[in-house]
Structure formats: structure tokens, C-alpha cells
Coordinates of C-alpha atoms in Angstrom, one line a residue:
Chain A
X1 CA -18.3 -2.0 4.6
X2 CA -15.1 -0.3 5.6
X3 CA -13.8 2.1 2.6
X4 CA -11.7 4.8 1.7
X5 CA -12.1 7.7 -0.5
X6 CA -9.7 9.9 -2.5
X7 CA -11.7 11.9 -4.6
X8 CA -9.1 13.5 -7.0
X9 CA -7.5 11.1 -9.1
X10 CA -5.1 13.6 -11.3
X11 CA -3.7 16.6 -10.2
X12 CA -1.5 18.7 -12.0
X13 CA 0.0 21.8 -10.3
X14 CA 2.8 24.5 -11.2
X15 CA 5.6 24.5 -8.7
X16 CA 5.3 26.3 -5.5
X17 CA 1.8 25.8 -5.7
X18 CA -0.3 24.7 -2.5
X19 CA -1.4 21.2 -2.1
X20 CA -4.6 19.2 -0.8
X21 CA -5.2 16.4 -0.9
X22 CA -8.6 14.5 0.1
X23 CA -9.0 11.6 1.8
X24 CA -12.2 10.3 3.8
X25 CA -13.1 7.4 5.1
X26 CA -16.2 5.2 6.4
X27 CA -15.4 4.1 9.9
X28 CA -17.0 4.9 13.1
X29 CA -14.9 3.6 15.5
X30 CA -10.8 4.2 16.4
X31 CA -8.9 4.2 13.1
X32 CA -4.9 4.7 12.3
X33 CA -4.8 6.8 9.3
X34 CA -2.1 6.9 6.8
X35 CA -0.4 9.0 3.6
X36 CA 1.6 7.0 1.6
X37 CA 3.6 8.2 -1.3
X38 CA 5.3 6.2 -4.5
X39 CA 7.5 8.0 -6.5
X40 CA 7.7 7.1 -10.3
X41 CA 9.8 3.2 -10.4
X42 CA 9.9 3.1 -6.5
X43 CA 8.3 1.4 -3.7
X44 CA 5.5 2.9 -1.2
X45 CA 7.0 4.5 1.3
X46 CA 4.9 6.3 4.9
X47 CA 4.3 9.8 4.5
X48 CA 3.2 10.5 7.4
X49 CA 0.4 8.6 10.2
X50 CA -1.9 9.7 13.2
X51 CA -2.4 7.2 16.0
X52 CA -3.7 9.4 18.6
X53 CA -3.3 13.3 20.0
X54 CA -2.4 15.9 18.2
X55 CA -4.8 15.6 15.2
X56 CA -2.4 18.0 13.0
X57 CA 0.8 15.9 11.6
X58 CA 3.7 15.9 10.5
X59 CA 5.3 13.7 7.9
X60 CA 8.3 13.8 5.6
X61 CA 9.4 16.9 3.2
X62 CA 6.9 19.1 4.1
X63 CA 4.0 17.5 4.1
X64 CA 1.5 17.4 6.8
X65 CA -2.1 16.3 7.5
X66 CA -5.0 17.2 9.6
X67 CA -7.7 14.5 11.4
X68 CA -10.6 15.8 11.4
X69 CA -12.8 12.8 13.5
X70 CA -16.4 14.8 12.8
X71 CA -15.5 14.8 8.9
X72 CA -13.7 11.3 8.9
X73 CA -11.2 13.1 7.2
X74 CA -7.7 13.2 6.7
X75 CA -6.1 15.5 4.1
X76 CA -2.9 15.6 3.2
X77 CA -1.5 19.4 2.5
X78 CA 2.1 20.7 1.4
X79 CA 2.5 25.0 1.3
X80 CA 4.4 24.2 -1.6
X81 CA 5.3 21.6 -4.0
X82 CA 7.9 20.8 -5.7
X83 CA 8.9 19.0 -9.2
X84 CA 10.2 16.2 -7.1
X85 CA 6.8 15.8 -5.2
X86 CA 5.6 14.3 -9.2
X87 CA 4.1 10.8 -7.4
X88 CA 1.2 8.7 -6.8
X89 CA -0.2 9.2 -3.1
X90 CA -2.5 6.8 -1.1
X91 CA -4.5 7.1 1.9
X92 CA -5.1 4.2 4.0
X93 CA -7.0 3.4 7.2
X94 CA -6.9 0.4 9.8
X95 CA -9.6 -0.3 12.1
X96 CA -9.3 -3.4 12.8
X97 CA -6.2 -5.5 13.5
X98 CA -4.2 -6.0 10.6
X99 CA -6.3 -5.4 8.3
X100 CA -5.3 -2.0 6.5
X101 CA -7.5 -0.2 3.6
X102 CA -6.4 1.7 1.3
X103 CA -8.0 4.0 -1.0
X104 CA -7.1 4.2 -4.9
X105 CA -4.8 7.0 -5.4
X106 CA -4.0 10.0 -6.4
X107 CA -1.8 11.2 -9.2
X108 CA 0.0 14.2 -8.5
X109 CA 1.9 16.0 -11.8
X110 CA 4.2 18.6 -11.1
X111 CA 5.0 21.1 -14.1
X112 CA 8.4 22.9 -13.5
Chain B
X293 CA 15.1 0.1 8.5
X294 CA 12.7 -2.4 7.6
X295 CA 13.6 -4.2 4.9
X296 CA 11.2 -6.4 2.8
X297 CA 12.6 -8.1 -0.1
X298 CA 10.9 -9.6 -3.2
X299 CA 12.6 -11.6 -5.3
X300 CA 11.8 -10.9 -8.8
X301 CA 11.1 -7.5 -10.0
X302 CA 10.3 -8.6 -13.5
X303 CA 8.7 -11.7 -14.8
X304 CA 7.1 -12.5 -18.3
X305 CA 5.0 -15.9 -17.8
X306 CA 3.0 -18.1 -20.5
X307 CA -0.9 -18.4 -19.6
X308 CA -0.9 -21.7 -17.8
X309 CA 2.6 -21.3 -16.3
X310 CA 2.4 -21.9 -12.2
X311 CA 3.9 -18.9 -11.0
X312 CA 5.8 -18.4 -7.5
X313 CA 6.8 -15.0 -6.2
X314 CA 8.8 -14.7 -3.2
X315 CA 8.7 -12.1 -0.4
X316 CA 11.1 -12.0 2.7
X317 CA 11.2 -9.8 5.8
X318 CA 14.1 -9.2 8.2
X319 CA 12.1 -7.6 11.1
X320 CA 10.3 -10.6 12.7
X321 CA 7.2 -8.9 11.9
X322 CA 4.2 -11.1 12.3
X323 CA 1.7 -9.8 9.7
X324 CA 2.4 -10.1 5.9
X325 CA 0.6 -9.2 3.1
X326 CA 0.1 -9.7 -0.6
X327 CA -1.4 -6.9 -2.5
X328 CA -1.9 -6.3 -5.9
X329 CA -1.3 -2.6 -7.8
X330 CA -3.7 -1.7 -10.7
X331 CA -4.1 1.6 -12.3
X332 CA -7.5 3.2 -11.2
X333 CA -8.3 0.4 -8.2
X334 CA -4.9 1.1 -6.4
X335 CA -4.2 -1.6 -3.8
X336 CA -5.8 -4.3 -3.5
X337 CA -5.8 -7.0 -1.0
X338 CA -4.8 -11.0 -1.7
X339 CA -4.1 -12.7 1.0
X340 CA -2.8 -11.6 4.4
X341 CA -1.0 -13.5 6.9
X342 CA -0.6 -13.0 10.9
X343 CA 1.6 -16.0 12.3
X344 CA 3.8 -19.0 10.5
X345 CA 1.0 -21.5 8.7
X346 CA -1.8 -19.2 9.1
X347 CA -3.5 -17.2 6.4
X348 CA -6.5 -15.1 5.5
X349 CA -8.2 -14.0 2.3
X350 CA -8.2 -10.3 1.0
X351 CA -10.7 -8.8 -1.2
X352 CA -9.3 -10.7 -4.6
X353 CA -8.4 -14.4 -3.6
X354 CA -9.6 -16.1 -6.2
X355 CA -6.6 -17.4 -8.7
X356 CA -3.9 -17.2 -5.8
X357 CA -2.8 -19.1 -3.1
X358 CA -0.2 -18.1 -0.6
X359 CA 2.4 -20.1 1.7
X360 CA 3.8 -19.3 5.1
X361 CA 6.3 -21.9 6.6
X362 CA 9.1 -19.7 7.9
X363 CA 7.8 -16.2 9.8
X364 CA 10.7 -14.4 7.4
X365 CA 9.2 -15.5 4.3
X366 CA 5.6 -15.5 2.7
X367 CA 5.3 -16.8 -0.9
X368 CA 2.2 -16.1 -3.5
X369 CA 1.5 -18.8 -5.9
X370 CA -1.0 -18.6 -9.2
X371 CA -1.5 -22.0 -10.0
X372 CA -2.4 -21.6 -13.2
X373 CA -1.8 -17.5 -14.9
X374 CA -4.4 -15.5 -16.7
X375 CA -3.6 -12.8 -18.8
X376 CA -5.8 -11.0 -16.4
X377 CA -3.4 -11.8 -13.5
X378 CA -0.9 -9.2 -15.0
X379 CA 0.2 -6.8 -12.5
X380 CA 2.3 -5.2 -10.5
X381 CA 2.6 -7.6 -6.8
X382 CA 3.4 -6.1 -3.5
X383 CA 4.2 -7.5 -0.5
X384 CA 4.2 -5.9 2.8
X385 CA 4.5 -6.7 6.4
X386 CA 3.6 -5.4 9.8
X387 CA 4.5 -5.9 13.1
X388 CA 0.5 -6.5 14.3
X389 CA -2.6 -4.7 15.5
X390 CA -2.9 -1.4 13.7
X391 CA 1.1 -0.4 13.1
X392 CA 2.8 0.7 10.1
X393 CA 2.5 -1.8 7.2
X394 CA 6.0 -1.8 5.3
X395 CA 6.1 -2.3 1.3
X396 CA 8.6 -4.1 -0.7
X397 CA 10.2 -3.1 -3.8
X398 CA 7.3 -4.8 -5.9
X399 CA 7.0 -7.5 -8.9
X400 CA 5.9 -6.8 -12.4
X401 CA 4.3 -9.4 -13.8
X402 CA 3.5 -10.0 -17.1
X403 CA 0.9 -13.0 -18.4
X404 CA 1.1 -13.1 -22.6

């Protein structure tokens, strides 16, 4: 079956620290991958997505993630966060036609 | 800018109660979703729907049923709440195949 990992389910950074995220995934075919991000009270709003080409992208505030196909990874990464990065972040993969599947977050603290 | 409106933000329901919650799209999208937000288990999928009338089950069907007459529009129904039905409720829509999936505001609901 399909599935998708995040293995960190709390981080806690200072500010201006470096970020990574993890996020793999069990699919052997063609997949869209997504970063979605909710902030505290707010809906899930894209990050960022790869469909195809460059397998390095970029999303919004800073963030960017790299598809790695021989790792069936894509991790999310930010040089430096912020106090306002303080969220919840899913990955999510589609594979097949409208079905999209997400994995189960990750909590991301920010101390200032 | 997609917009994907659910009605109720907050409900408080009796065990028993029949509960509707209503989700509306303005982007003639044909996929829509119903998803349900837990801590720890992140999203999880209800029911998904990809044309007026038609509809799928997710990975948690079981206590809901869904209704879409209208394209704009796709309703979830518990027919009769659990306590265990408590949750925060997200709908979401797409436009088809493997594109962006779009999240609405969400509804917290409460079962006592």
C-alpha cells in the first residue's frame, strides 16, 4: 500500500537555525509530491510541489525541497527559520488520480 | 484564489444528533474531498468525490456519508454522532488527475 512517512513528529529549533525536514514515501511509479504548512488556527495552505524537472524547488518564504527519486524522498529545508515558521507541516504524495496521501505531520516549535 | 468554504467552524452536537456539514467551492473543480484532522494520524481520508452524484470511500468511511448534487457543493453527513466522531473536518477540492488539492478553513466538531 501507498504511504507516506515523516519521521520527526516534534521539532523545536532556536531561531535562525537550519531546517529539515523528512518526508519519504512508498511509490514506485510517477508521483506529485507536496509540503503543506498550517499555521496555529489556520487552514493548510501549499508550500511548495514538484511535478516534473527540476528536482530542487522552490516554495513560499524560504522554503525549498529536494526530490530525490532513488531515495523516494522529498525533504523540506529552510537556511533559517523564523518564530513565525512555529506550524504543523505535511507531506503528501499522489500517484494516482485524485487520490492524494498524506503523511502525519510534523510539529515545528520555534523558540525566539 | 481558490476559495473553499465550510460553513460551520464550530459545532457542539449531542451523541445521537444527525449532523450535516457543508463545504462549497467557487472554482468548478471536479474532485472534492472530506478529510478528517487528528492529532498524531494527521489527515485522513472520508470520502472523496470526482463528478456531481458520484462518490468514493477514503480510508475511514464508516459513520459518514457524503452528498454531491450541485458540482459547487459537497456535504458530509453522520447519521447518528459518536463521541469518537469528534474532530476537526476538512474539506478540499481539486481540479482532477494529480493537481493541487485546496483546503478549506475547517470544522471543529465536538460530540459530548
Amino acid at each position: 500500500a501507498q504511504s507516506v512517512s515523516q519521521h520527526n513528529h516534534h521539532v523545536i529549533l532556536s531561531e535562525a537555525a537550519s531546517l529539515e525536514l523528512g518526508c519519504n514515501y512508498s511509490y514506485g511509479g510517477t508521483v506529485n509530491l507536496f509540503w503543506y504548512v498550517q499555521y496555529p488556527g489556520q487552514h493548510l495552505q501549499l508550500l511548495l510541489k514538484y511535478f516534473s524537472g527540476d528536482p530542487l524547488v522552490k516554495g513560499i518564504k524560504g522554503f525549498e525541497a529536494e526530490f530525490i527519486k532513488s531515495k523516494f524522498s522529498f525533504n523540506l529545508r529552510k537556511p533559517s527559520v523564523q518564530w513565525s515558521d512555529t506550524a504543523e507541516y505535511f507531506c503528501a504524495v499522489i500517484s494516482s488520480a485524485s487520490k492524494i496521501i498524506f503523511g502525519s505531520g510534523t510539529r515545528l516549535s520555534i523558540r525566539p | 484564489d481558490v476559495k473553499v468554504t465550510q460553513s460551520s467552524r464550530y459545532l457542539v452536537k449531542r451523541t445521537g444528533e444527525k449532523v450535516f456539514l457543508e463545504c462549497v467551492q467557487d472554482m468548478d473543480h471536479e474532485n472534492m474531498f472530506w478529510y478528517r484532522q487528528d492529532p498524531g494520524l494527521g489527515l485522513r481520508l472520508i470520502y472523496f468525490s470526482y463528478d456531481v452524484k458520484m462518490k468514493e470511500k477514503g480510508d475511514i468511511p464508516e459513520g459518514y456519508s457524503v452528498s454531491r448534487e450541485k458540482k459547487e457543493r459537497f456535504s458530509l453527513i453522520l447519521e447518528s454522532a459518536s463521541t469518537n466522531q469528534t474532530s476537526m473536518y476538512l474539506c478540499a477540492t481539486s481540479p482532477g488527475g494529480r493537481d493541487t488539492i485546496y483546503f478549506g478553513e475547517g470544522s471543529w466538531l465536538t460530540v459530548v
